[in-house]
Each structure stands twice: as C-alpha cells, then as structure tokens.
Backbone as a ProteinNet text record, in pm:
[ID]
protein_1_A
[PRIMARY]
XXXXXXXXXXXXXXXXXXXXXXXXXXXXXXXXXXXXXXXXXXXXXXXXXXXXXXXXXXXXXXXXXXXXXXXXXXXXXXXXXXXXXXXXXXXXXXXXXXXXXXXXXXXXXXXXXXXXXXXXXXXXXXXXXXXXXXXXXXXXXXXXXXXXXXXXXXXXXXX
[TERTIARY]
-876.5	-909.1	-933.6	-996.1	-1027.8	-901.1	-801.8	-677.8	-602.3	-607.3	-543.4	-612.6	-744	-819.7	-786.3	-777.6	-742.4	-601.2	-507.8	-370.3	-367.9	-445	-452.3	-510.1	-616	-678	-582	-505.8	-404.8	-298.1	-252.3	-149.7	-204.2	-328.6	-388.8	-401.2	-439	-447.5	-310.7	-209.4	-75	-17.1	-55.5	-6.4	-94.8	-201	-296.8	-358.2	-379.1	-429	-580.7	-648.8	-794.3	-839.5	-952.5	-1005	-1039.8	-1034.9	-1070	-1162	-1243.4	-1332.5	-1321	-1357	-1357.6	-1348.9	-1329.3	-1312.2	-1172.8	-1161	-1032	-1003.4	-875.3	-826.8	-790.2	-840.5	-811.1	-729.3	-606.1	-514	-495.9	-523	-504.9	-390.2	-293.2	-182.6	-174.1	-131.5	-121.8	-17	38.1	132.4	64.9	145.8	90.3	45.3	-42.7	-91.6	21.2	121.1	232.1	328.7	328.1	421.6	372.6	245.8	192.7	256.3	312.9	376.8	515.5	562	693.7	800.9	924.5	1034.9	1042.4	1109	1120.3	1201	1277.6	1359	1278.3	1159.5	1081.3	1017.7	1012.7	947.6	796.7	729.8	584.5	533.1	620	578.2	583.3	498.4	501.3	594.1	686.7	781.9	757.8	824.3	808	843.8	950.8	988.3	884.6	807.5	697.7	589.5	555	453.9	506.2	635.6	693.9	680	711.6	699.7	554.6	462.4	320.7	272.8	304.7	260.9	325.6	454.9	522.9	468.1	434.3	374.6	238.6	160.3	29.5	44.4	140.3	164.4	204.4	295.2	342.7	231.3	133.7	21.4	-83.3	-68.8	-159.9	-246.3	-216	-295.1	-282.9	-391.8	-392	-389.2	-422.2	-417	-407.2	-329.9	-307.8	-315.3	-371.4	-373.8	-347	-276.8	-257	-332.3	-422.8	-505.4	-563.9	-604.5	-669.3	-575.3	-443.7	-347.7	-302.2	-330.3	-302.1	-152.8	-106.8	33.6	56.4	174.6	217.9	356	413.5	547.8	652.8	624.1	723	686.7	585.3	544.6	653.1	687.2	786.8	716.2	759	714.5	838.4	841.6	961	920.7	1021.8	995.8	1066.8	1011.6	1074	1050.7	1154.3	1136.5	1047.4	942.9	848.9	737	727.2	617.6	651.1	548.8	560.8	496.9	569.3	523.4	501.3	393.2	369.7	367.6	466.7	485.5	483.2	556.8	577	451.1	349.4	228.5	226.8	216	219.7	94.1	113.7	3.7	-13.7	-134.7	-163.1	-209.1	-164.9	-213.8	-359.4	-432.4	-391.3	-373.5	-288.2	-259.5	-349.7	-436.2	-530.8	-482.7	-440.1	-386.9	-493	-545	-650.8	-590.5	-609.2	-550.4	-659.3	-683.6	-779.3	-717.1	-798.9	-754.2	-865.9	-835.2	-939.7	-973.9	-1077.6	-1126.4	-1024.9	-924.5	-823.8	-702.6	-704.5	-587.6	-549.3	-645.9	-617.1	-552.1	-603.5	-545	-406.1	-388.5	-256.8	-154.9	-194.7	-103.1	-74.5	-177.8	-159.6	-61.1	-58.5	32.2	168.5	188.3	314.9	418.9	546.4	648.7	616.8	562.5	528.1	415.5	313.9	203.5	250.3	337.6	391.4	476.7	549.7	630.7	541	426.5	335.3	270.4	242	189.2	292.7	420.7	527.8	535.3	525.6	525.7	406.1	293.1	172.7	193.6	245.8	265.4	377.6	483.5	600.8	587.4	539	539.4	401.2	296.7	161.9	106.7	165.6	107.4	-29.5	-113.7	-243.6	-223.5	-277.7	-267.7	-396.6	-471.4	-601.8	-619.8	-671	-702.2	-850.2	-918.3	-1058.6	-1083	-1184.2	-1222.9	-1342.4	-1340.8	-1454.2	-1487.9	-1616.1	-1662.8	-1688.7	-1681.5	-1716.6	-1641.9	-1510.4	-1423.5	-1378.7	-1369.9	-1323.7	-1193.6	-1092.1	-965.7	-953.6	-908.3	-896.9	-779.4	-777	-660	-544.3	-424.5	-306.5	-294	-234.4	-213.7	-121.2	-142.8	-56.6	83.4	183.9	321.1	352.2	430.6	472.2	609.3	616.5	742.7	829.6	956.9	1047	1135.5	1178.3	1277.2	1229.1	1132.3	1085.2	1009	1024.5	954.8	883.7	766.6	699.4	781.4	782.5	855.8	772.2	837.4	764.8	744.3	624.8	595.5	642.2	705.2	751	631.7	652	543.2	556.6
-3359.6	-3247.4	-3121.4	-3137.9	-3020.7	-2953.2	-3029.8	-2969.2	-2901.1	-2957.5	-2893.3	-2762.1	-2760.5	-2638.4	-2532	-2569.7	-2473.6	-2419.6	-2507	-2461.7	-2365.8	-2394.1	-2305.4	-2170	-2169.3	-2044.1	-1961.3	-2026.5	-1954.7	-1893.4	-1970.6	-1920.4	-1803.7	-1812.8	-1703.4	-1578.2	-1594.4	-1480.1	-1415.9	-1497.9	-1445.1	-1378.5	-1421.7	-1363.1	-1249	-1217.9	-1112.9	-1141.9	-1269.4	-1310.8	-1302.4	-1271.5	-1262.4	-1139.2	-1081.8	-968.9	-1014.3	-921.5	-952.4	-843.9	-881	-785.4	-801.6	-697.3	-702.9	-565.2	-564.9	-441.8	-386.1	-253.2	-195.2	-67.2	-44.2	86.5	161.6	283	364.8	483.9	492	598.7	690.5	819.2	918.2	1009.5	1023.8	1117.7	1207.9	1332.3	1428.8	1532	1596.1	1704.5	1816	1894.2	2010.7	2110.9	2201.5	2301	2390.9	2416	2503.7	2433.8	2300.7	2226.9	2214.4	2232.8	2216.2	2316.5	2264.7	2349.1	2396.5	2356.5	2398.6	2306.3	2346	2262.7	2134.3	2035	1904.3	1913.3	2019.8	2033.2	2084.9	2138	2195.7	2087	2112.9	2018.6	2022.3	1920.6	1915.9	1833.6	1758.5	1673	1527.1	1447.5	1303.1	1246.3	1162.1	1099.2	949	882.9	738.9	664	706	635.9	654.6	763.9	780.1	676.4	655.3	552.9	413.1	389.9	260.5	238.5	339.8	329.3	304.5	372.2	357.1	214.6	164.4	29.5	-75.1	-63.5	-159.7	-152.9	-33.2	-19.5	-86	-76.4	-142.8	-294.3	-345.8	-491	-533.9	-458.3	-494.1	-486.3	-399.1	-385.7	-494.7	-579.7	-691.9	-688.1	-601	-596.4	-729	-768.6	-891	-861.6	-738.6	-694.6	-542.6	-486.1	-341.4	-293.8	-173.8	-108.6	40	99.9	244.9	298.6	391.4	449.9	340.9	231.3	122.7	21.2	40.4	-56.4	-149.4	-275.9	-378.4	-404	-416.3	-443.2	-593.7	-636.1	-774.4	-771.9	-887.8	-894.8	-835.1	-823.8	-771.6	-633.6	-568.9	-437.4	-334.7	-256.3	-150.1	-16.4	57.6	194.8	280.3	358.5	434.8	574.7	656.9	789.7	804	892.3	931.6	1081.5	1157.2	1301.9	1333.5	1409.6	1444.6	1342.7	1246.5	1149.4	1031	978.2	852.7	744.7	634.5	524.5	400	329.5	198.3	100.7	10.9	-79.7	-3.3	106.5	189.9	261.4	267.8	344	467.1	587.5	708.7	724.1	777.4	805.7	956.6	998.3	1139.1	1154	1261.6	1284.3	1328.7	1308.6	1246.5	1095.9	1039.4	896	826.8	740.1	667.4	523.3	485.2	351.1	273.1	168.7	86.8	-45.6	-79.2	-202.2	-285.4	-405.1	-495.6	-559.5	-577.7	-640.1	-634.2	-672.2	-670.3	-526.6	-510.6	-377.7	-294.6	-355.6	-282.1	-241.4	-266.2	-238.5	-91.1	-2.4	141.1	187.5	139	176	116.1	-7.2	-70.5	6.7	50.2	127.1	263.3	330.3	463.7	460.8	351.7	340.4	283.8	247.3	187.8	296.6	257.9	357.4	430.6	359.9	424.4	525.1	489	580.9	705	685.3	800.5	889	828.9	907.9	996.3	944.7	1025.5	1136	1108.9	1215.7	1326.8	1289.8	1389.5	1470.8	1405.4	1477.7	1572	1527.4	1610.1	1734.6	1716.1	1828.5	1921.5	1866.5	1945.8	2013.5	1940	1992.1	2018.4	1983.4	2012.7	1919.2	1797.5	1703.3	1660.5	1616	1560.9	1414.7	1374.3	1235.4	1201.8	1106.9	1071.9	921.2	864.3	720.7	706.5	624	593.9	445	393.2	253.2	244.8	150.8	128.2	-19.7	-49.3	-187.1	-221.4	-347.8	-399.4	-328.4	-326.5	-267.8	-378.8	-348.1	-445.8	-396.3	-481.9	-453	-543.7	-490	-572.3	-668.2	-763.7	-851.6	-770.3	-811.7	-748.7	-795	-712.3	-758.7	-879.7	-966.3	-1084.6	-1041	-1102.1	-1063.7	-1098.6	-1013	-1037.4	-1104.6	-1223.9	-1296.3	-1240.3	-1217.2	-1160.1	-1265.4	-1362.3	-1457.2	-1602.1	-1633.3	-1771.3	-1806.9	-1928.2	-1978.2	-2107.5	-2130.5	-2257	-2374	-2478.8	-2598.1	-2671.5	-2713.1	-2790.3	-2931.2	-2981.3	-3117.1	-3214.8	-3323.9	-3423.5	-3489.5	-3523.8	-3588.1	-3736.8
-147.8	-229.4	-148.9	-31.2	49.7	101.5	144.1	193.4	79	-40.6	-156.2	-189.5	-182.7	-209.3	-104.9	21.7	126.4	106.7	68.7	42.5	-75.7	-178.8	-295	-255	-175	-131.5	-47	41.1	121.6	32.1	-66.9	-159.4	-241.4	-285.2	-362.6	-277.2	-150	-59.2	-40	-16.9	7.3	-116.7	-235.4	-359.9	-408.3	-334.9	-372.9	-509.7	-539.2	-670.2	-682	-573.8	-577.4	-500.1	-537.4	-459.8	-318.4	-223.3	-85.1	-30.3	67.6	133.3	283.2	352.8	497.8	559.9	689.5	765.1	737.4	731.7	694.9	771.5	793.2	838.1	710.3	696.3	579.5	627.4	578.9	618.2	498.8	519.2	412.9	452.6	362.7	383	260.5	284	175.6	211.6	108.3	130.2	209.5	280.4	348.4	242.6	279.6	183.9	135.7	218.6	179.5	85.5	80.6	-4.7	-147.9	-174.1	-310	-404.2	-510.1	-608.7	-567.2	-452.2	-405.6	-460.8	-441.9	-490	-408.7	-465.5	-399.9	-271	-252.9	-132.4	-12.7	-36.6	72.3	156.8	287.5	378.7	359.2	411.6	404.4	288.3	224.1	113.3	155.3	93.7	113	5.9	48	-43	-48.5	-142.6	-158.3	-30.5	37.8	160.4	271.1	266.5	362.7	337.7	210.7	179.2	210	188	225.1	374.8	454	600.3	640.5	575.4	606.4	576.7	458	420.4	511.1	535.1	622.5	764.9	811.9	944.9	954.3	847.3	847.2	844.3	763.9	765.3	906.2	969.1	1103.5	1206.7	1185.4	1278.8	1260.7	1156.9	1139.7	1015	920	796.1	721.1	658.7	578.6	429.1	390.3	250.7	251.4	157.3	152.7	8.8	-11.3	-141.8	-122.4	-219.4	-221.4	-342.1	-317.2	-423.6	-513.2	-452.5	-525.1	-587.4	-576.3	-631	-520.1	-536.8	-435.8	-423	-300.4	-270.6	-261.4	-304.5	-287.6	-223.7	-204.4	-145.6	-237.9	-365.8	-460.9	-516.1	-460.9	-509.6	-479	-580.3	-564.1	-543.4	-440.4	-418.5	-437.1	-543.3	-580.2	-624.4	-646.8	-701.5	-834.8	-916.7	-1042.8	-1053.8	-1025.8	-1017.8	-899.7	-921.7	-814.6	-798.6	-891.3	-888.9	-799.8	-733.7	-659.8	-745.4	-763.6	-847.3	-762.6	-790.3	-731.6	-847.9	-849	-962.3	-1094.4	-1097.9	-1217	-1263.4	-1178.9	-1210.1	-1120.4	-1178.4	-1096.2	-1010.7	-891.4	-799.6	-788.9	-757.4	-732	-588.4	-521	-385.1	-388	-281.6	-155.9	-173.6	-91.2	-96	4.9	-45.2	39.8	48.5	167.7	191.1	267.7	205.8	264.3	306.9	434.3	488.6	554.4	501.1	562.6	685.1	786.4	909.7	1011.7	1134	1236.4	1274.8	1356.8	1392.9	1470.3	1528.1	1603.8	1522.2	1391.2	1307.8	1309.7	1294.8	1294.2	1422.6	1535.6	1665.9	1682.7	1637.1	1646.9	1563.6	1443.2	1360.1	1422.8	1472.2	1531.2	1647.5	1723.5	1837.1	1802.3	1676.6	1633.6	1607.4	1595.1	1559.8	1428	1329.8	1202.8	1222.1	1297.7	1325.5	1399.8	1498.8	1573	1482.3	1389.4	1295.9	1209	1165.9	1086	1168.6	1294.8	1382	1396.9	1404.6	1412.8	1284	1168.6	1041.4	1032.1	1083.5	1082.7	1168.5	1289.2	1380.8	1335.5	1281.1	1245.6	1109.9	1008.9	872.8	815.5	889.1	843.5	739	726.5	631	681.4	591.8	630.5	666.4	779.9	825.4	897.3	843.2	899	893.6	1002.5	1008.1	1039.7	962.8	992.3	967.8	1031.2	1017.1	924.1	830.3	740.8	739.4	722.5	712.4	566.3	535.3	403.3	289.6	299.5	196.9	103.2	-25	-124.4	-185.7	-184.6	-251.4	-372.6	-485.9	-606.4	-595.3	-684.3	-695.6	-752.3	-719.2	-777.9	-922.1	-1007.2	-1144.5	-1147.3	-1242.5	-1255.7	-1293	-1234	-1269.1	-1414.1	-1475.9	-1613	-1611.2	-1663	-1667	-1778.9	-1747.5	-1846.7	-1911.8	-1834.4	-1884.7	-1885.6	-1804.2	-1797.2	-1924.5	-1967.9	-2085.2	-2046.5	-2103.7	-2073.8	-2125.9	-2049.4	-2090.6	-2193.6	-2299.1	-2402.6	-2351.4	-2371.3	-2328.6	-2435.5	-2391.3	-2490	-2558	-2683.2	-2759.6	-2757.3
[MASK]
+++++++++++++++++++++++++++++++++++++++++++++++++++++++++++++++++++++++++++++++++++++++++++++++++++++++++++++++++++++++++++++++++++++++++++++++++++++++++++++++

C-alpha cells in the first residue's frame, strides 16, 4: 500500500493535481513603458513566445512547479496569443506577468545564467522591458484545473 501511495503522490505532483508549497524563484516581466498602448508591431512588448521561453527556461533550470499570474502550468498547458492578449489555457493574462517557479534555493541563479535568462537580460537592455528575479520562501501554488474530456466516455460496467 505504501508504494502505491507514493506512486500516486508522484503522479499527482507531475500532473499538478494538488497544490504545492516551497521555496520559489519569482520572475516578473512586463512591457516597456514606451510600449504601453503602442501598436503590436512596436518593440518593447512581451509576447506569448517570450512567456513560453521563460517557462521552459525555468523548467530546464530545475523548477518542480510553475504558475503564471497564479495559473498553474502542466505538460499540456497552452500559452498562446489572440490579438494583443496573451492566453494561458484560453484564459487572458494582464501584465505584469508574474511567473512563480518552485525549486531549490539556487533556481533563480540557475535561470539567470541560462540561455533563457540571458535572452531576457538582452530584451531588458535593448527594449526596456521589465525583468526581475527574486527568491521567496513558503510560496503556495494552486492545483491546475482538471482537464475537461471532450471525446472520452465512461465505460459502462456489465451487469
């Protein structure tokens, strides 16, 4: 029973099916002040692919759980755009984008030194985006919403 319980807990963690707490690197990114209200073609804006790079960089740096503006990421979470809006699993986000990643105390430094972290430093220096990393203790991330099945149907049990 104990090994089954441990396997279940590992699966729940990997599926983001339960809330988690721990030490976290908190990365805040935002459009530059000159980009606010500007056309989508102007530099200095955060786009969906920037958030994808940020989240993937945090996973690669050793994050065990990630959320953007409080929305928990899973292996199937979509980060997309619709017009000027950035959507996470079809829910719109508003800047600033606060990406919270649970991991060990060195996670923030590992991310900052990674290719993704260096890319954000370049965006900060070149286009004036806001980019900040800080370490926080005792952070709680919610569980991800349960997936909605579209085509699967429960099997009827024989009588």
